[in-house]
Amino acid sequence: MTLWLGLGGSIIVALAIYAGYLLFKVYQQHQHHKAFLKRAALQQAEQIKTRNTNIMDSVFIIADAGKQEQCDMSEVTIRLYKLMEVLQAEQHIDFASKFPAMFELYHVVKDMPRGDARNMIQKKERMKLDLERMKAEARLQDTIKLELDDILLMKP
C-alpha cells in the first residue's frame, strides 16, 4: 500500500512540475507576444510618420507652385485635396473645414475631364467647362492664395 501511495504521489508531483513548466512556457509566450505587438505598433507609427512626411513635402511643393502661379489653381486644388485626404493619424486634415475655398473649387472641377479625356469631348462642351472652371478660379483665387499661405506656414 505504501508503495502505491509513493508511486501515486510521485506521479502527482511529476504532473504538477510538468503543469508548472507548461504554465511558465505560456507566460513566456504571452510576454514575447506583447513585446512583438509593441514593436509592430512602433514600426507602424514610424511608417505612418515617414509616409506623412513624404506627403507633406509634396504638399508644400505644390502649394509653393500655386502661390507662385506656376500652375492653375484648379490643378493645385485637385492635387492638394488628393494628397491631404490620405494623411494619417494626428496629421489628418479635415480639408473641407480647414480650406473651404479650395474645397469649393475642388468640387467644381473634380468631375471635369482632364488629359486625353478632355481632348475627347466636343469643343463647345470643353469651352463651357473651361468657362465654369475659370469663373470659379477667379472668384476664389484670393482666398485660395491665403489658404496656400496657411499650408506653407505648416512647413517645419
Coordinates of C-alpha atoms in Angstrom, one line a residue:
M1 CA 0.0 0.0 0.0
T2 CA 2.8 2.4 0.9
L3 CA 4.4 1.5 -2.4
W4 CA 1.2 2.5 -4.3
L5 CA 0.9 5.7 -2.3
G6 CA 4.5 6.6 -3.0
L7 CA 4.1 5.8 -6.7
G8 CA 0.9 7.8 -6.9
G9 CA 2.4 10.7 -5.0
S10 CA 5.5 10.8 -7.3
I11 CA 3.2 10.8 -10.4
I12 CA 1.2 13.7 -9.0
V13 CA 4.4 15.6 -8.2
A14 CA 5.7 14.9 -11.7
L15 CA 2.5 16.1 -13.3
A16 CA 2.4 19.2 -11.1
I17 CA 6.0 20.0 -12.2
Y18 CA 5.1 19.5 -15.8
A19 CA 2.0 21.7 -15.4
G20 CA 4.1 24.4 -13.8
Y21 CA 6.6 24.1 -16.7
L22 CA 3.7 24.5 -19.3
L23 CA 2.3 27.5 -17.4
F24 CA 5.8 29.1 -17.5
K25 CA 6.0 28.5 -21.2
V26 CA 2.6 30.1 -21.8
Y27 CA 3.7 33.1 -19.7
Q28 CA 6.9 33.4 -21.7
Q29 CA 4.9 33.2 -25.0
H30 CA 2.5 35.8 -23.8
Q31 CA 5.4 38.1 -22.9
H32 CA 7.0 37.6 -26.3
H33 CA 3.7 38.3 -28.0
K34 CA 3.2 41.6 -26.0
A35 CA 6.8 42.6 -27.0
F36 CA 6.1 41.8 -30.6
L37 CA 2.8 43.8 -30.6
K38 CA 4.7 46.8 -29.1
R39 CA 7.4 46.6 -31.7
A40 CA 4.9 46.3 -34.5
A41 CA 2.9 49.3 -33.2
L42 CA 6.1 51.4 -33.0
Q43 CA 7.1 50.3 -36.5
Q44 CA 3.7 51.1 -37.9
A45 CA 3.8 54.6 -36.2
E46 CA 7.2 55.2 -37.7
Q47 CA 6.0 54.2 -41.2
I48 CA 3.0 56.4 -40.9
K49 CA 5.2 59.3 -39.8
T50 CA 7.6 58.8 -42.8
R51 CA 4.6 58.5 -45.2
N52 CA 3.0 61.6 -43.9
T53 CA 6.3 63.5 -44.1
N54 CA 6.7 62.5 -47.8
I55 CA 3.1 63.5 -48.5
M56 CA 3.6 66.9 -46.7
D57 CA 6.8 67.5 -48.7
S58 CA 4.8 67.1 -51.9
V59 CA 2.0 69.3 -50.4
F60 CA 4.5 72.1 -49.7
I61 CA 6.0 71.9 -53.2
I62 CA 2.5 72.1 -54.8
A63 CA 1.4 74.9 -52.5
D64 CA 4.5 76.9 -53.3
A65 CA 3.9 76.3 -57.1
G66 CA 0.3 77.5 -56.7
K67 CA 1.4 80.6 -54.7
Q68 CA 3.9 81.5 -57.5
E69 CA 1.1 80.8 -60.1
Q70 CA 3.2 78.2 -61.9
C71 CA 0.0 76.1 -62.5
D72 CA -3.7 76.5 -62.5
M73 CA -5.5 76.9 -59.2
S74 CA -7.8 74.1 -60.1
E75 CA -4.9 71.7 -60.6
V76 CA -3.3 72.8 -57.4
T77 CA -6.6 72.3 -55.6
I78 CA -7.1 68.8 -57.0
R79 CA -3.6 67.7 -56.2
L80 CA -3.6 69.1 -52.6
Y81 CA -7.0 67.6 -51.9
K82 CA -6.0 64.2 -53.1
L83 CA -2.7 64.3 -51.1
M84 CA -4.2 65.7 -47.9
E85 CA -7.1 63.2 -47.8
V86 CA -4.6 60.3 -47.3
L87 CA -2.7 61.8 -44.4
Q88 CA -3.0 59.6 -41.3
A89 CA -3.0 59.7 -37.6
E90 CA -2.6 63.1 -35.9
Q91 CA -1.7 64.7 -39.2
H92 CA -5.1 64.0 -40.8
I93 CA -6.6 67.3 -42.0
D94 CA -10.3 68.0 -42.5
F95 CA -9.8 69.7 -45.9
A96 CA -13.4 71.0 -46.1
S97 CA -13.3 72.9 -42.9
K98 CA -9.7 74.0 -42.9
F99 CA -9.5 75.1 -46.6
P100 CA -13.1 75.9 -47.7
A101 CA -12.2 77.9 -50.8
M102 CA -10.0 75.1 -52.2
F103 CA -12.7 72.5 -51.3
E104 CA -15.3 74.5 -53.2
L105 CA -13.1 74.8 -56.2
Y106 CA -12.3 71.1 -56.0
H107 CA -16.0 70.2 -56.1
V108 CA -16.4 72.5 -59.2
V109 CA -13.6 70.8 -61.1
K110 CA -13.3 67.2 -59.7
D111 CA -15.6 65.6 -62.3
M112 CA -14.3 67.6 -65.3
P113 CA -12.3 65.5 -67.7
R114 CA -8.6 66.1 -67.8
G115 CA -5.8 65.0 -70.1
D116 CA -6.8 62.7 -73.0
A117 CA -10.4 62.5 -71.8
R118 CA -10.6 66.3 -72.1
N119 CA -9.5 66.1 -75.7
M120 CA -12.2 63.6 -76.5
I121 CA -15.1 65.9 -75.7
Q122 CA -16.6 68.4 -78.2
K123 CA -15.0 71.8 -78.4
K124 CA -18.3 73.5 -77.3
E125 CA -18.5 71.4 -74.2
R126 CA -14.8 71.9 -73.4
M127 CA -15.2 75.7 -73.7
K128 CA -18.3 75.5 -71.4
L129 CA -16.3 73.6 -68.8
D130 CA -13.3 75.9 -69.1
L131 CA -15.6 78.9 -68.6
E132 CA -17.1 77.3 -65.5
R133 CA -13.6 76.5 -64.1
M134 CA -12.2 80.0 -64.9
K135 CA -15.1 81.7 -63.2
A136 CA -14.7 79.6 -60.1
E137 CA -10.9 80.2 -60.1
A138 CA -11.3 83.9 -60.5
R139 CA -13.9 84.1 -57.7
L140 CA -11.9 82.0 -55.3
Q141 CA -8.3 82.9 -56.2
D142 CA -7.6 85.4 -53.5
T143 CA -9.0 83.2 -50.8
I144 CA -7.1 80.2 -52.1
K145 CA -3.8 82.1 -52.0
L146 CA -4.5 82.9 -48.3
E147 CA -5.2 79.2 -47.8
L148 CA -1.9 78.3 -49.6
D149 CA -0.1 80.7 -47.2
D150 CA -1.7 78.7 -44.3
I151 CA -0.4 75.5 -45.8
L152 CA 3.1 76.9 -46.2
L153 CA 3.0 78.0 -42.6
M154 CA 2.7 74.4 -41.6
K155 CA 6.2 73.8 -43.1
P156 CA 8.7 72.9 -40.4

